[in-house]
Short mmCIF file of N, CA and C in Angstrom, two decimals:
data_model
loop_
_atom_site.label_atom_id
_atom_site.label_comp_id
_atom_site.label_asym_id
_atom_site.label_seq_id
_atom_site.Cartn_x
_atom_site.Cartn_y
_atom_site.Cartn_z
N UNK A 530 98.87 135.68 139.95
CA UNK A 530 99.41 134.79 140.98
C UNK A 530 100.62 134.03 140.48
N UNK A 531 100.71 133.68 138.88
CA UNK A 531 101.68 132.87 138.82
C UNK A 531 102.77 133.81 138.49
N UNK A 532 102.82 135.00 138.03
CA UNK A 532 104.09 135.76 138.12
C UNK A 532 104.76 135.94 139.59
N UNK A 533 103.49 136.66 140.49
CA UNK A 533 104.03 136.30 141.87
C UNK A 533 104.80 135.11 142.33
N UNK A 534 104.41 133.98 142.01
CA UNK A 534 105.19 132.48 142.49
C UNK A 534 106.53 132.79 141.46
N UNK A 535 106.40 132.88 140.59
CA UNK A 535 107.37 132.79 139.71
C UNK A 535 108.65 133.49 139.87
N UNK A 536 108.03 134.86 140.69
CA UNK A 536 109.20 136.01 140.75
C UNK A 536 110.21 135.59 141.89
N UNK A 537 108.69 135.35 143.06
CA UNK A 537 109.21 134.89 144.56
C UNK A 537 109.94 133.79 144.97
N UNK A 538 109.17 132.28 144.32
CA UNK A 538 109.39 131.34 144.62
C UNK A 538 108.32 131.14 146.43
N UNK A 539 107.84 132.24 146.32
CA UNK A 539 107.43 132.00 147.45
C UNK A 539 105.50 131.82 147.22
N UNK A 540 105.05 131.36 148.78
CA UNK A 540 103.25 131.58 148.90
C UNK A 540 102.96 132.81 148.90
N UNK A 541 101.99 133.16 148.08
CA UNK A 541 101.32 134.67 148.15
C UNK A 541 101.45 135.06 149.26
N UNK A 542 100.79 135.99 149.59
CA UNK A 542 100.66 136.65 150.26
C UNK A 542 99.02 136.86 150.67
N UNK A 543 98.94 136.40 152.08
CA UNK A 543 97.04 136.65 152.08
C UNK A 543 96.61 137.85 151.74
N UNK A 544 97.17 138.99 151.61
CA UNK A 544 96.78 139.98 151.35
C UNK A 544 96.45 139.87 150.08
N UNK A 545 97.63 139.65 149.43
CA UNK A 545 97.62 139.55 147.62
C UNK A 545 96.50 138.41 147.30
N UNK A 546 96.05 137.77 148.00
CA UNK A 546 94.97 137.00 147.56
C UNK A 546 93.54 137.18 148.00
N UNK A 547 93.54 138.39 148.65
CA UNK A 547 92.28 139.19 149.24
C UNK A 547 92.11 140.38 147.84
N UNK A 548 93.02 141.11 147.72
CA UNK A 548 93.49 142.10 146.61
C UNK A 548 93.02 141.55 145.14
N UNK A 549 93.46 140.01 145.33
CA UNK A 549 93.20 139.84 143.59
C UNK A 549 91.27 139.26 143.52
N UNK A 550 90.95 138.48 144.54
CA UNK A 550 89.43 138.07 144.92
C UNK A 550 89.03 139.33 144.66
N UNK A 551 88.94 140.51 145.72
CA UNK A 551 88.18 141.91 146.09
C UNK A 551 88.33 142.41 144.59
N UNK A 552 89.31 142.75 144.22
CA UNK A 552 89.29 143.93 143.13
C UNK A 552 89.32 143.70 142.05
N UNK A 553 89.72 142.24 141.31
CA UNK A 553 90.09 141.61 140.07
C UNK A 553 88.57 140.79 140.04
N UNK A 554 88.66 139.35 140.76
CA UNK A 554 87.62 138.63 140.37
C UNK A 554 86.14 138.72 140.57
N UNK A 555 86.06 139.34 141.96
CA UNK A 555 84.50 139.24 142.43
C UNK A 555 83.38 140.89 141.42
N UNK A 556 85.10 141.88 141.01
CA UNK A 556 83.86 142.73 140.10
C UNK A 556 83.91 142.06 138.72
N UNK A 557 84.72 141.51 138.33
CA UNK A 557 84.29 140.34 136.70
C UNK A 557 82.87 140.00 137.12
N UNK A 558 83.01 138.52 138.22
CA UNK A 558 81.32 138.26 138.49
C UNK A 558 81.12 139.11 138.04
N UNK A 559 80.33 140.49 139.43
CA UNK A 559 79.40 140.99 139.18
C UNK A 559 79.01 141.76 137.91
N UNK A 560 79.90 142.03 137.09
CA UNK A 560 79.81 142.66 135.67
C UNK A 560 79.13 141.42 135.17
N UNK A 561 79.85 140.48 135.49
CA UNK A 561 78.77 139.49 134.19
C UNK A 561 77.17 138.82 134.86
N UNK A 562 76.98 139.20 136.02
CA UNK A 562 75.52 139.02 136.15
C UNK A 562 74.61 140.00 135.61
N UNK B 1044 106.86 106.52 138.67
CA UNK B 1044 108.33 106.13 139.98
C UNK B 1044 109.08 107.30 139.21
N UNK B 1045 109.54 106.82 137.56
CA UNK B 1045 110.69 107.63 137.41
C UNK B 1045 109.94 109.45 137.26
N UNK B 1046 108.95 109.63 137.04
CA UNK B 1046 108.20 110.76 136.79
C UNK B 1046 108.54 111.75 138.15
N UNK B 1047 108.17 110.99 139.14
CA UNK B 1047 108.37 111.52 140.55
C UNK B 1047 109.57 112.23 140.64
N UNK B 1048 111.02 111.42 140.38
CA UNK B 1048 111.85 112.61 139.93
C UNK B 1048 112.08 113.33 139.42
N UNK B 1049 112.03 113.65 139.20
CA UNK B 1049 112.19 114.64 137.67
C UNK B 1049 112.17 115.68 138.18
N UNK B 1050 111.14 116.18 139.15
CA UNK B 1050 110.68 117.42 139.26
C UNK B 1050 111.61 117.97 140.24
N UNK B 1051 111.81 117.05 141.33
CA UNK B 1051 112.93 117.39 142.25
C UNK B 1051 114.39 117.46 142.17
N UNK B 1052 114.57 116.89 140.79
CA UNK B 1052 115.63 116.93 140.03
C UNK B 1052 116.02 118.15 139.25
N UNK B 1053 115.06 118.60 138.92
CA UNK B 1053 114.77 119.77 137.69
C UNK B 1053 115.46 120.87 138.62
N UNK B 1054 114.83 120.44 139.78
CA UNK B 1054 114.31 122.24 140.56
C UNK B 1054 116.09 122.19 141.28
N UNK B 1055 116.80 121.36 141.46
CA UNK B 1055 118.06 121.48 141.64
C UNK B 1055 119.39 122.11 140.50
N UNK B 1056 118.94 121.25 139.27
CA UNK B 1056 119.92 121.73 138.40
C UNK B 1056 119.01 121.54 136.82
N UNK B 1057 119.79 122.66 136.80
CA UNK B 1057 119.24 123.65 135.14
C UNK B 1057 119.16 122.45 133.78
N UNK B 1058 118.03 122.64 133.28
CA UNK B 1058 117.43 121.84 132.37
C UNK B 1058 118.58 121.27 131.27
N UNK B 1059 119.17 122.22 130.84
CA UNK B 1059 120.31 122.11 130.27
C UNK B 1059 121.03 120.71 130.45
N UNK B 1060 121.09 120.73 131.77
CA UNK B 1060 122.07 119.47 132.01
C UNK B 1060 121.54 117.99 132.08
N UNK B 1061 120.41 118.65 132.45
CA UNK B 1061 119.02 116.93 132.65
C UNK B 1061 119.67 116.12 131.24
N UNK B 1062 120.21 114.66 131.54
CA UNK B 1062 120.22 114.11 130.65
C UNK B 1062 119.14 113.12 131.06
N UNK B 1063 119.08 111.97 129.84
CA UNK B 1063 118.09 110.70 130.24
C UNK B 1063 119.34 109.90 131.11
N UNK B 1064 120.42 109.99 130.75
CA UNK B 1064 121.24 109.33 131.85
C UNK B 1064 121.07 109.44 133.39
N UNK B 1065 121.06 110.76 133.88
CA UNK B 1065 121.03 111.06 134.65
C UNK B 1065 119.89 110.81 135.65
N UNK B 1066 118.61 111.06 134.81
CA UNK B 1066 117.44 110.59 135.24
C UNK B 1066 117.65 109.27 135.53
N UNK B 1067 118.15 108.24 134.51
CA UNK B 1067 117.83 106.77 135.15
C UNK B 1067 118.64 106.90 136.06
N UNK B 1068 119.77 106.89 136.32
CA UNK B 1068 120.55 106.80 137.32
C UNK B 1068 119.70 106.87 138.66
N UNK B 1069 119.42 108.08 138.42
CA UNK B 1069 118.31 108.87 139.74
C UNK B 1069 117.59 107.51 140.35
N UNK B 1070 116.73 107.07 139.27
CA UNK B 1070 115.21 106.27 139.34
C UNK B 1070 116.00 105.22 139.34
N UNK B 1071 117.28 104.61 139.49
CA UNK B 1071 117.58 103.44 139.09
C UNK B 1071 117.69 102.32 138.18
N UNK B 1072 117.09 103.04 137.29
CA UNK B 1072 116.80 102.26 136.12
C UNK B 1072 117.59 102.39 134.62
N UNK B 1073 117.00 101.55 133.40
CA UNK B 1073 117.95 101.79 132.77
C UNK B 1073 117.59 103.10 131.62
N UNK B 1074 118.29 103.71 130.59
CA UNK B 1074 118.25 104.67 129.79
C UNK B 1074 117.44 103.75 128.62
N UNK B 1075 117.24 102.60 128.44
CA UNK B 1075 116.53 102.27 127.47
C UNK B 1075 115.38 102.42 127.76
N UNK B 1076 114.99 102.48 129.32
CA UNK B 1076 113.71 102.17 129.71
C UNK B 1076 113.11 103.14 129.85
N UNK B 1077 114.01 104.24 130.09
CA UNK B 1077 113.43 105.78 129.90
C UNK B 1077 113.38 105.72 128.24
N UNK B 1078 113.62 105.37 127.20
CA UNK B 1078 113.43 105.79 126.02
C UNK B 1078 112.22 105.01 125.56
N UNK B 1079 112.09 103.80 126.06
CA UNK B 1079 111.03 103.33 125.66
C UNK B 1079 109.52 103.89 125.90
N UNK B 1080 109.78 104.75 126.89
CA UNK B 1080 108.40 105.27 127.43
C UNK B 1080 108.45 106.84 126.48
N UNK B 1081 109.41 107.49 126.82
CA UNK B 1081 109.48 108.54 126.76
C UNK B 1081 110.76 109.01 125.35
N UNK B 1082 110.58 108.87 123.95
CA UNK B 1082 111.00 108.60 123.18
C UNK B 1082 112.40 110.05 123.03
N UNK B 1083 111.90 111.26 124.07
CA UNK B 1083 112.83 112.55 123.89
C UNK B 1083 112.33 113.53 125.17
N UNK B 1084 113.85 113.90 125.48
CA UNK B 1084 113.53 114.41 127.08
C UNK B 1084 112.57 115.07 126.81
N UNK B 1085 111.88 115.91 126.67
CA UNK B 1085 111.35 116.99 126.08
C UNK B 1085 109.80 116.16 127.24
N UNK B 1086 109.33 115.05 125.92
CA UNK B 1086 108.27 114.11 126.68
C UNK B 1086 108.17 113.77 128.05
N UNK B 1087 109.61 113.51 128.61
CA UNK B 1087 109.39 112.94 129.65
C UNK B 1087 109.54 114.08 130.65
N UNK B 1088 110.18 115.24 130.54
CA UNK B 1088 109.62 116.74 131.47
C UNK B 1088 108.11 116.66 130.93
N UNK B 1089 107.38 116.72 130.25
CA UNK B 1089 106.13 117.48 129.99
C UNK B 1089 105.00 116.08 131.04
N UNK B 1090 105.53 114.83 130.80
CA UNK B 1090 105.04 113.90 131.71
C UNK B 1090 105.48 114.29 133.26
N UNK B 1091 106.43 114.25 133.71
CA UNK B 1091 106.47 115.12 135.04
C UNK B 1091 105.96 116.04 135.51
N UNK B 1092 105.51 117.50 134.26
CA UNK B 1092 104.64 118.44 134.90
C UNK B 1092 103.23 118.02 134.95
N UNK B 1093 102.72 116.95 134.00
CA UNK B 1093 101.39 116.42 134.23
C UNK B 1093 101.57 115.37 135.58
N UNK B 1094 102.19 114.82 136.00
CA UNK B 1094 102.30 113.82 137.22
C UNK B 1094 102.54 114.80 138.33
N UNK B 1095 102.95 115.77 138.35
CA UNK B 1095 103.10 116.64 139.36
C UNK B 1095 101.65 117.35 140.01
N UNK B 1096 101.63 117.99 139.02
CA UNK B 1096 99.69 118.31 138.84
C UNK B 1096 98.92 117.37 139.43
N UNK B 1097 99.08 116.29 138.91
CA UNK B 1097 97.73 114.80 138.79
C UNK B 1097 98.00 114.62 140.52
N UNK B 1098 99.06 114.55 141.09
CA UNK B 1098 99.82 114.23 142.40
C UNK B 1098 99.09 115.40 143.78
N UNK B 1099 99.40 116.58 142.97
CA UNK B 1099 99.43 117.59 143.76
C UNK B 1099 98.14 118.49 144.07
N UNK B 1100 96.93 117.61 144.05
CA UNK B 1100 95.60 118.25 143.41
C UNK B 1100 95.57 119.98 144.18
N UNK B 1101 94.86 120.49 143.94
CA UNK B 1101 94.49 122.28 144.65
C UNK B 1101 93.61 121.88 145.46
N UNK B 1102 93.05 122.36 146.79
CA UNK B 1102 91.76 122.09 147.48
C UNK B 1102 91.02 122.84 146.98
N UNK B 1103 89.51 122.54 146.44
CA UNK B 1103 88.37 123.92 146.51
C UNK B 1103 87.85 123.22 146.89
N UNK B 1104 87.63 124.01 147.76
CA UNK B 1104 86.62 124.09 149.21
C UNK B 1104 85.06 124.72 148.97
N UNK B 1105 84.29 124.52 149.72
CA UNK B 1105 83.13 124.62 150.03
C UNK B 1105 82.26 125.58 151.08
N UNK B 1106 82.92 127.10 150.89
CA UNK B 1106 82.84 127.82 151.86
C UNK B 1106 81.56 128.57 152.23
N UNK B 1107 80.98 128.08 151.14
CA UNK B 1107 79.81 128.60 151.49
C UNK B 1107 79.26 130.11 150.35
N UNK B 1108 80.41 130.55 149.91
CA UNK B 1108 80.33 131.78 149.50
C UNK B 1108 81.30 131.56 148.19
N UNK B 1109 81.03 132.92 147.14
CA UNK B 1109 81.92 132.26 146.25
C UNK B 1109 83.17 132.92 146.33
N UNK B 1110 83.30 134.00 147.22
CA UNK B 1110 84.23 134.70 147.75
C UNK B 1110 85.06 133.98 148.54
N UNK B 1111 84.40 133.38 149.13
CA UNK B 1111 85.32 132.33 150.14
C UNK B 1111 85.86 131.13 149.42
N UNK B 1112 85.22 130.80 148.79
CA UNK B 1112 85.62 129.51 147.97
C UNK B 1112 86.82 129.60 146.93
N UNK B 1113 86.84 131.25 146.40
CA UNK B 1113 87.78 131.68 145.83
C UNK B 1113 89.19 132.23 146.42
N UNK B 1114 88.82 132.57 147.47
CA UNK B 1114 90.08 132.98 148.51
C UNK B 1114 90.68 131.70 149.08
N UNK B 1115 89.89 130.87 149.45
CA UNK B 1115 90.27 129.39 149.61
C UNK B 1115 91.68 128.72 148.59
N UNK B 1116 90.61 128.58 147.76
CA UNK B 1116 90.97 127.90 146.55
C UNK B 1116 92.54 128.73 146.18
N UNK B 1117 92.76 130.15 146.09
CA UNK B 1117 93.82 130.66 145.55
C UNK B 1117 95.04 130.35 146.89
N UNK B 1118 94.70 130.34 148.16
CA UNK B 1118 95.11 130.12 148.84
C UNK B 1118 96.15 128.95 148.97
N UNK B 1119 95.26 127.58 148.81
CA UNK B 1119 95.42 126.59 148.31
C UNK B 1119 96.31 126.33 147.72
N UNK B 1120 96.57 126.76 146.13
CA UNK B 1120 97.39 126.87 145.13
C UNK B 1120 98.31 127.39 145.05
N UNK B 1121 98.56 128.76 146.43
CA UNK B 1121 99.52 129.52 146.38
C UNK B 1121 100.22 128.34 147.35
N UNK B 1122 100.10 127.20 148.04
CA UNK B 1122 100.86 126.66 148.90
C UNK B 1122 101.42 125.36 148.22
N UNK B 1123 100.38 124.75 147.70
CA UNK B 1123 101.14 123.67 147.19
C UNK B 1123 101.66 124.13 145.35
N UNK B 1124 101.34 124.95 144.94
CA UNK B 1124 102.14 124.93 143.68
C UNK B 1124 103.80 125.80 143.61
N UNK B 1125 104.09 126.77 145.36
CA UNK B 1125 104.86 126.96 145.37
C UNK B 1125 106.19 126.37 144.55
N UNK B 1126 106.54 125.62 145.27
CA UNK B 1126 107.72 124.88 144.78
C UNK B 1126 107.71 124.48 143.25
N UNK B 1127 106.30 124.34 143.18
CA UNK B 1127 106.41 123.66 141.48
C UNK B 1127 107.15 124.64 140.71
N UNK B 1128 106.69 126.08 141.17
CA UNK B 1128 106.99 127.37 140.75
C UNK B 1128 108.57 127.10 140.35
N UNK B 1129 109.39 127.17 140.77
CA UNK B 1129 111.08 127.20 140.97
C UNK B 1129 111.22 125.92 140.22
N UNK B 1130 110.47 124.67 140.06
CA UNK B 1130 110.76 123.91 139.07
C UNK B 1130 110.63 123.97 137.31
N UNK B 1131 108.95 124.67 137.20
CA UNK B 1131 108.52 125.08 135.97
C UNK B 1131 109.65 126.26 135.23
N UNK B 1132 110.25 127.09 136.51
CA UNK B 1132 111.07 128.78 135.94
C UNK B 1132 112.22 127.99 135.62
N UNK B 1133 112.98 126.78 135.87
CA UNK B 1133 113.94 126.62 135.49
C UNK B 1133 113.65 125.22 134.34
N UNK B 1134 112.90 124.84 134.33
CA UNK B 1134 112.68 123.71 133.27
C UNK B 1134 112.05 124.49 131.77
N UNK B 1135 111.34 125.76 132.14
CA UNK B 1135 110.51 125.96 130.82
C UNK B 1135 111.37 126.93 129.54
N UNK B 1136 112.30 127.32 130.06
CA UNK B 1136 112.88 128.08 128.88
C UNK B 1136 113.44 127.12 128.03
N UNK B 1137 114.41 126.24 128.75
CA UNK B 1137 115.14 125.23 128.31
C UNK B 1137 114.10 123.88 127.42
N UNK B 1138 112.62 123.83 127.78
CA UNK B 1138 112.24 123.20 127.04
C UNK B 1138 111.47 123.39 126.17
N UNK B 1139 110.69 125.26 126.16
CA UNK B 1139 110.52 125.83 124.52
C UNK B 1139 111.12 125.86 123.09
N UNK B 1140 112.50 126.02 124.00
CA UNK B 1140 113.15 126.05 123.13
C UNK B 1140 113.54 124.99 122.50
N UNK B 1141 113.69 123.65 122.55
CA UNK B 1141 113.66 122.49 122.24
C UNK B 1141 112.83 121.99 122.02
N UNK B 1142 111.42 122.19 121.85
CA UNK B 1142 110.58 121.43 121.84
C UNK B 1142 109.11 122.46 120.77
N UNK B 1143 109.93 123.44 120.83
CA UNK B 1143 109.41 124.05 120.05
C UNK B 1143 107.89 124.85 119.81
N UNK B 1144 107.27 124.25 121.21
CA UNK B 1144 105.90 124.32 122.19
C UNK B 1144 106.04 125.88 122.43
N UNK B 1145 104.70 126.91 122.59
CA UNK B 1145 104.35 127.93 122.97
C UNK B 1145 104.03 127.69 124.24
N UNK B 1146 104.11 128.58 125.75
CA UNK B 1146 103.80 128.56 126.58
C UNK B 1146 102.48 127.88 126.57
N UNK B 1147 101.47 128.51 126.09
CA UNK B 1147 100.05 128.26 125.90
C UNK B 1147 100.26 126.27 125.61
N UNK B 1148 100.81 125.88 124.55
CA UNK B 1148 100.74 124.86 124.23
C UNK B 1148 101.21 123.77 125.49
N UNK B 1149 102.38 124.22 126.10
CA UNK B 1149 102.47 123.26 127.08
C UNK B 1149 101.41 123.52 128.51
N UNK B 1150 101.34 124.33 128.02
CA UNK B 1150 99.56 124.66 129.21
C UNK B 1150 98.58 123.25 129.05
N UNK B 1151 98.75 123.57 128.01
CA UNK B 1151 96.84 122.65 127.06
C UNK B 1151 97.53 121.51 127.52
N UNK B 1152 99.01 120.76 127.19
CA UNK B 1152 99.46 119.63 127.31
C UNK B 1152 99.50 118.86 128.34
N UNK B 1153 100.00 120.12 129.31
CA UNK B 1153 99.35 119.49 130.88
C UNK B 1153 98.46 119.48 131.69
N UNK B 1154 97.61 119.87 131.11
CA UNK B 1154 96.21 120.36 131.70
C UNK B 1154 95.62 118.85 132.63
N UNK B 1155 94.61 118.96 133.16
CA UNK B 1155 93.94 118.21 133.85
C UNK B 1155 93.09 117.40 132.36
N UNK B 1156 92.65 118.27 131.50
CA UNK B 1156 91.48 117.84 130.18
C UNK B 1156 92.61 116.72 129.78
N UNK B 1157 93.81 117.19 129.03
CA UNK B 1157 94.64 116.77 128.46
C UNK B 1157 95.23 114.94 128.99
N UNK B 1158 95.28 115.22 130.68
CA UNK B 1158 95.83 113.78 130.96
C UNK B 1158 94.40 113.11 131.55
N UNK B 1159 93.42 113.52 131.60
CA UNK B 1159 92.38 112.26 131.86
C UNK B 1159 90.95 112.35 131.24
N UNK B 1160 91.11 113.27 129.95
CA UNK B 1160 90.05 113.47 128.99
C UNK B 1160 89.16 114.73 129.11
N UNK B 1161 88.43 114.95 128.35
CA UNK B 1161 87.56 116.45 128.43
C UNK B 1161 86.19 116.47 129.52
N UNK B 1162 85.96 115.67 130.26
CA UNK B 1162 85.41 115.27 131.14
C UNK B 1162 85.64 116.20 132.65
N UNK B 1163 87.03 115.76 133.03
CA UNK B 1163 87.89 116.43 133.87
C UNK B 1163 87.61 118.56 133.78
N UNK B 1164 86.94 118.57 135.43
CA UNK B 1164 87.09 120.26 135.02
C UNK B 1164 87.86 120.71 135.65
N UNK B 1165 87.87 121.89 135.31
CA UNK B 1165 89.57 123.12 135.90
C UNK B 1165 88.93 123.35 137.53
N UNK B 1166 90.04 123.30 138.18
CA UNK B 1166 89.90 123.49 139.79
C UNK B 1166 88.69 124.38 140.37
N UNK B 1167 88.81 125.78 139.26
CA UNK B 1167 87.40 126.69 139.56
C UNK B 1167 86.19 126.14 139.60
N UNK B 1168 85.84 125.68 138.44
CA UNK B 1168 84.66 125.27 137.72
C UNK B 1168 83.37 124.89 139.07
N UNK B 1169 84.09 124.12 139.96
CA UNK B 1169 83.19 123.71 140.84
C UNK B 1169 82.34 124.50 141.50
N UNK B 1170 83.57 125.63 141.93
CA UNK B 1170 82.98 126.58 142.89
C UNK B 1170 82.17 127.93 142.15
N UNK B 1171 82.71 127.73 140.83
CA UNK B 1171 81.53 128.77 139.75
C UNK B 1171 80.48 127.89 139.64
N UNK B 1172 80.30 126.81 139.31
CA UNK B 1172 78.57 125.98 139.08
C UNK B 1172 78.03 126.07 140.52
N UNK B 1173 78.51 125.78 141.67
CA UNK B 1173 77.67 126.02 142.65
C UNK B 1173 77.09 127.57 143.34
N UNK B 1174 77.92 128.55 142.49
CA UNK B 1174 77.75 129.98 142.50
C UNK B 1174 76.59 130.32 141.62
N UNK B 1175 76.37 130.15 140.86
CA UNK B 1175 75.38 130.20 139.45
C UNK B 1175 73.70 129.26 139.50
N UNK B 1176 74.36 128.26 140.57
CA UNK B 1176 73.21 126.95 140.54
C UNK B 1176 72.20 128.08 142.20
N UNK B 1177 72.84 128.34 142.71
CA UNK B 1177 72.17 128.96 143.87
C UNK B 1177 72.14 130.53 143.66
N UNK B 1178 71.07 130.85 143.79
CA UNK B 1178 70.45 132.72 144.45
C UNK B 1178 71.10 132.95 145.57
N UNK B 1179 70.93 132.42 146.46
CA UNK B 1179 71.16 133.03 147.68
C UNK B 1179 72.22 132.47 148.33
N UNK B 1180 72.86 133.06 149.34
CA UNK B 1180 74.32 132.09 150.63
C UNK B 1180 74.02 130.80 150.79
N UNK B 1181 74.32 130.07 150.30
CA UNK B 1181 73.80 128.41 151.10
C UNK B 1181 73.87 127.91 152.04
N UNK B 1182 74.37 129.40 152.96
CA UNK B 1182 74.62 128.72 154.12
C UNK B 1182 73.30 129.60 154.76
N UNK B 1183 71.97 129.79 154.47
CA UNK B 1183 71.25 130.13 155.07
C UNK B 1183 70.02 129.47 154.01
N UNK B 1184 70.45 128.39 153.51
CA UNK B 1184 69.35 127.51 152.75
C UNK B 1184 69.45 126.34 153.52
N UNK B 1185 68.44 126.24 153.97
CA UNK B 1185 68.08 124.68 155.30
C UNK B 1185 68.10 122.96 154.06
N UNK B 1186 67.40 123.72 152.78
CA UNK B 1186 67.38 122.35 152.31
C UNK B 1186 68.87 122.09 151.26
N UNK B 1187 69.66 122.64 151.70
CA UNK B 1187 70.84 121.93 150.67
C UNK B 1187 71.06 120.42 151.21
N UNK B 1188 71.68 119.86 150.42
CA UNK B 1188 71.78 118.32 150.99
C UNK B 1188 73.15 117.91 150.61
N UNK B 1189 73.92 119.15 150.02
CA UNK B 1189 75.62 118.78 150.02
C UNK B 1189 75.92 119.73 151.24
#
C-alpha cells in the first residue's frame, strides 16, 4: 500500500484493497491458525 | 503550532531548501525558538512526521469481521495518509541523508510506541485481539457487550 501511495500520490484503489485483504492477508491468518 | 507546518510546507518545496528560517517565518516566530526546541532541522521534520501521525489517527473500525475490519481499516489509511504520502517522498531522501537514519529507523522514531510510550498499539492490533479473543462472527453472538 505504501509504494502504491508513494508512486500515485493517490487513494488506493478499492479493488487494490480487496486484492491485498483476499489474497495477501486473510491467507497469512489462515496459515497461522 | 510550528509542527503543523512543516508538513504543508515540505509537500510544496523540496527538503533541500527547508531552512529553520523559513519555517519561522511560516509559524511566525523566531529562528531561536525553533532552535531551542528543535536543536537541527533534521529533529524538527522527524517531529512533524510524528505530529502528523498523532493528528491524523487511521479509523479501525468494528465490522464485525476481521475481513471487514481489515478492508476498513486499509481503506481508512489509504485516505487520510494520502497526502502525507507526497510529503514523506519528498522530505525522506533529503533527510537520510543528513541525518544519517535508515528508513526502518525513522519508522521506529515515529511510531505511535515511540511518541507516547510502549503502551500505545499499532492501528491493527485492535482488530487482530478481537479476531483471536472470539470463535465465531460477533455479529451472531447475542452476549457481546462492546
Amino acid at each position: 500500500m505504501r509504494h502504491d501511495m508513494l508512486m500515485t500520490y493517490k487513494p488506493i484503489p478499492e479493488e487494490r484493497v480487496l486484492e491485498i485483504v483476499d489474497d495477501l492477508f486473510m491467507p497469512l491468518v489462515a496459515a497461522a491458525r | 503550532m510550528v509542527a503543523t507546518e512543516v508538513p504543508s510546507f515540505t509537500a510544496s518545496v523540496w527538503r533541500a531548501t527547508l531552512t529553520m528560517e523559513s519555517v519561522a517565518a511560516r509559524a511566525k516566530t523566531g529562528v531561536a525558538v525553533l532552535y531551542r526546541r528543535w536543536p537541527r532541522k533534521d529533529d524538527l521534520v522527524l517531529d512533524a512526521i510524528q505530529h502528523y501521525a498523532a493528528t491524523h489517527p487511521v479509523e479501525v473500525p468494528d465490522t464485525g469481521s476481521l475481513r471487514g475490519d481489515m478492508i476498513a481499516m486499509l481503506s481508512s489509511f489509504s485516505s487520510v495518509r494520502v497526502s502525507f504520502a507526497a510529503v514523506i517522498s519528498a522530505v525522506f531522501s533529503g533527510l537520510l541523508a543528513s541525518s544519517g537514519l535508515t528508513p526502518a529507523q525513522v519508522r521506529e522514531s515515529s511510531s505511535p510506541t515511540a511518541r507516547f510510550g510502549p503502551g500505545r498499539s499499532t492501528a491493527a492490533q485492535p482488530s487482530a485481539a478481537r479476531s483471536t479473543s472470539t470463535a465465531s462472527p460477533r455479529s451472531s453472538c447475542p452476549c457481546r457487550s462492546t
